[in-house]
């Protein structure tokens, strides 16, 4: 070939970081859909706009989610991506794979689709990028027979995800993987048949480092924590003194200034500790979360659309989480029922709570108000009282 | 065979390497042996090595098979992906760690992304596969990672720096709590094609698609009108009505946000705040965006104290100094005018002038 047909994308094959263009070309070598995709992308690079549109609803039998319809707006130029739908495949919790499983996924996708994937999409699913409408059902059948299932999309429970937790992390205060898998299996119907006002996301981090960004990205965030005292191994603290400056790096950066170091011993005033994880992160051999472990439950986190981004708010500062997780599931169902009953179309849980008030939400889901829910009590005097709290007028 | 439904994902327990099965929940501590290599030690004395390698996220089945080949050769076929699109090879045989790294380097996989480094950039679909992007995702990410590659394979920053990119306000990547967020923005209202709307769009669902109620039905002409004052350029209407394209090559582009975090370590989680309202789309290498992000990283690296995240550094030195140190111009776009805007206005007589 004298002149490359994709000069702009070719530029991105250069450089040290692994190139997605190399992968596009690899797939294009075997697959006409991938070939048209790369040419359409080159056109986007030239035009500086996208060339996809949404289309009619597509899916597989029995499911209302898991497939995202996508169509080229230039089928005249790129007929092989005229329809180029995405399938979301629910990842194994924690994104652990054995290679035989991954190979099965690859074989199925080579048979039915473009051979291109995202490992993984933002919600956590393995994304199979691009196939035609008539391949959706047969691809699904093969996936299902190989032990895979689709994730959530649309106004449904989205695929829950969790940090690596006790599988590898010494800081895990809950079994994030077991909880995530358990909720995923319990709520298959909510994931696959969209019946909610809008999307609902659940993310689980087993400690306050929040590796899956639960607080920012989920309507219901579960974040592991503990209640009693940090476990200290003074011998190991002393050992760290040779590699880090304990006073400066640990004590001085403790947000509550609740640690004292005299060169030999570390004293923690646990009543002041907010369990931020900083000291434990720095000295994992010496400090460990306490023994009374559980999680905090927060709700409402979301990206900006519609009324602005929200970080999740604390609704239960501490809850023990052990299988079968009935207390949590019961709470989730109370929350979803209230949301379902009261939300307008496309209103996320956080926005509904903003509109109707935390007070109304707490009462509806039967949770007590506790100081851990606020940064500070209100400053305005527009205080509402429940009618039943007022003395009846006596005539 | 007829497909079953609702079987759920493969059980993760069947995917765990035996060393993890044996030591599940029993990990005592870990060390970062060098960038990209974690050693976890269990109560039992067993060790698990995780070797972290970068990936472009958009990968072909052949690429996945190559990853499988490597995992089979060194890790008995066990691996995982991270929430930031990295690949982690999991093994318990220390002697295989160096040969694994050598092979990864040979094949062009960067090894790193641990500790005080810049890990992979969480990102979205962009022009590759979405219908409302204001920019591409994989392209700017590749261009930027090429330039900050050393920060992935080394760990020399004051703290880790999490970068994320989303190609429109829908923010599939929920980038709004990142140390540095790269966000595609449209700046013009959708261009309603009145001749096509009657044929390709259903008016009630188009009206209903707008989150801010900016779209009104025009029943007489069987089309819709957009109230420019209310539109915030999200592109949701284009999703249901292909006759309302929003893409605009000259006015679409990228905004840069800084100082967010999700971890609770030291400071509470916080949102990213606007640093640069607009940079043009300039494919294939987005030089304006790459240079702007590099500048922020460099200024941060030379001014922040050890363990200080970008947002913690800015809060200490003050926003006025963030703008003076980085040389980024402050504009009226930086001042919020949405709900709760006044919470961000300064209500003190406390300033920094140097
Ligand atoms: S969130 Fe905490 S427990 Fe989970 S992987 Fe991250 S540091 Fe470990
Ligand atoms: S966890 Fe945080 S608040 Fe508690 S002692 Fe450690 S650094 Fe201080
Ligand atoms: S951020 Fe917007 S444009 Fe990008 S993939 Fe998500 S919805 Fe599409
Ligand atoms: S772009 Fe968004 S805000 Fe503007 S009219 Fe369309 S749906 Fe409404």
mmCIF file of C-alpha atoms and ligand atoms in Angstrom, chain A residues 163-166 169-173 176 204-212 277 281, ligand 1:
data_model
loop_
_atom_site.group_PDB
_atom_site.id
_atom_site.type_symbol
_atom_site.label_atom_id
_atom_site.label_comp_id
_atom_site.label_asym_id
_atom_site.label_seq_id
_atom_site.Cartn_x
_atom_site.Cartn_y
_atom_site.Cartn_z
ATOM 1 C CA UNK A 163 -12.858 -3.883 44.945
ATOM 2 C CA UNK A 164 -10.467 -6.827 45.166
ATOM 3 C CA UNK A 165 -11.179 -7.023 48.892
ATOM 4 C CA UNK A 166 -10.164 -10.063 50.958
ATOM 5 C CA UNK A 169 -6.079 -6.803 50.291
ATOM 6 C CA UNK A 170 -5.096 -6.812 53.952
ATOM 7 C CA UNK A 171 -7.327 -3.795 54.592
ATOM 8 C CA UNK A 172 -10.635 -5.388 53.627
ATOM 9 C CA UNK A 173 -13.166 -4.839 56.416
ATOM 10 C CA UNK A 176 -16.646 -7.134 49.070
ATOM 11 C CA UNK A 204 -18.627 -1.930 47.119
ATOM 12 C CA UNK A 205 -15.234 -0.960 48.500
ATOM 13 C CA UNK A 206 -13.969 -2.976 51.434
ATOM 14 C CA UNK A 207 -12.259 -0.005 53.098
ATOM 15 C CA UNK A 208 -12.261 3.793 53.076
ATOM 16 C CA UNK A 209 -9.581 3.932 50.378
ATOM 17 C CA UNK A 210 -12.553 3.237 48.110
ATOM 18 C CA UNK A 211 -10.716 1.716 45.167
ATOM 19 C CA UNK A 212 -13.876 1.391 43.044
ATOM 20 C CA UNK A 277 -6.837 4.880 56.503
ATOM 21 C CA UNK A 281 -1.785 2.821 54.250
HETATM 22 S S1 LIG C 1 -10.946 -0.397 48.798
HETATM 23 FE FE1 LIG C 1 -9.634 -0.875 50.538
HETATM 24 S S2 LIG C 1 -9.954 -3.066 50.856
HETATM 25 FE FE2 LIG C 1 -10.659 -2.612 48.792
HETATM 26 S S3 LIG C 1 -8.885 -2.997 47.498
HETATM 27 FE FE3 LIG C 1 -8.906 -0.829 47.986
HETATM 28 S S4 LIG C 1 -7.561 -0.639 49.747
HETATM 29 FE FE4 LIG C 1 -8.137 -2.797 49.595
#
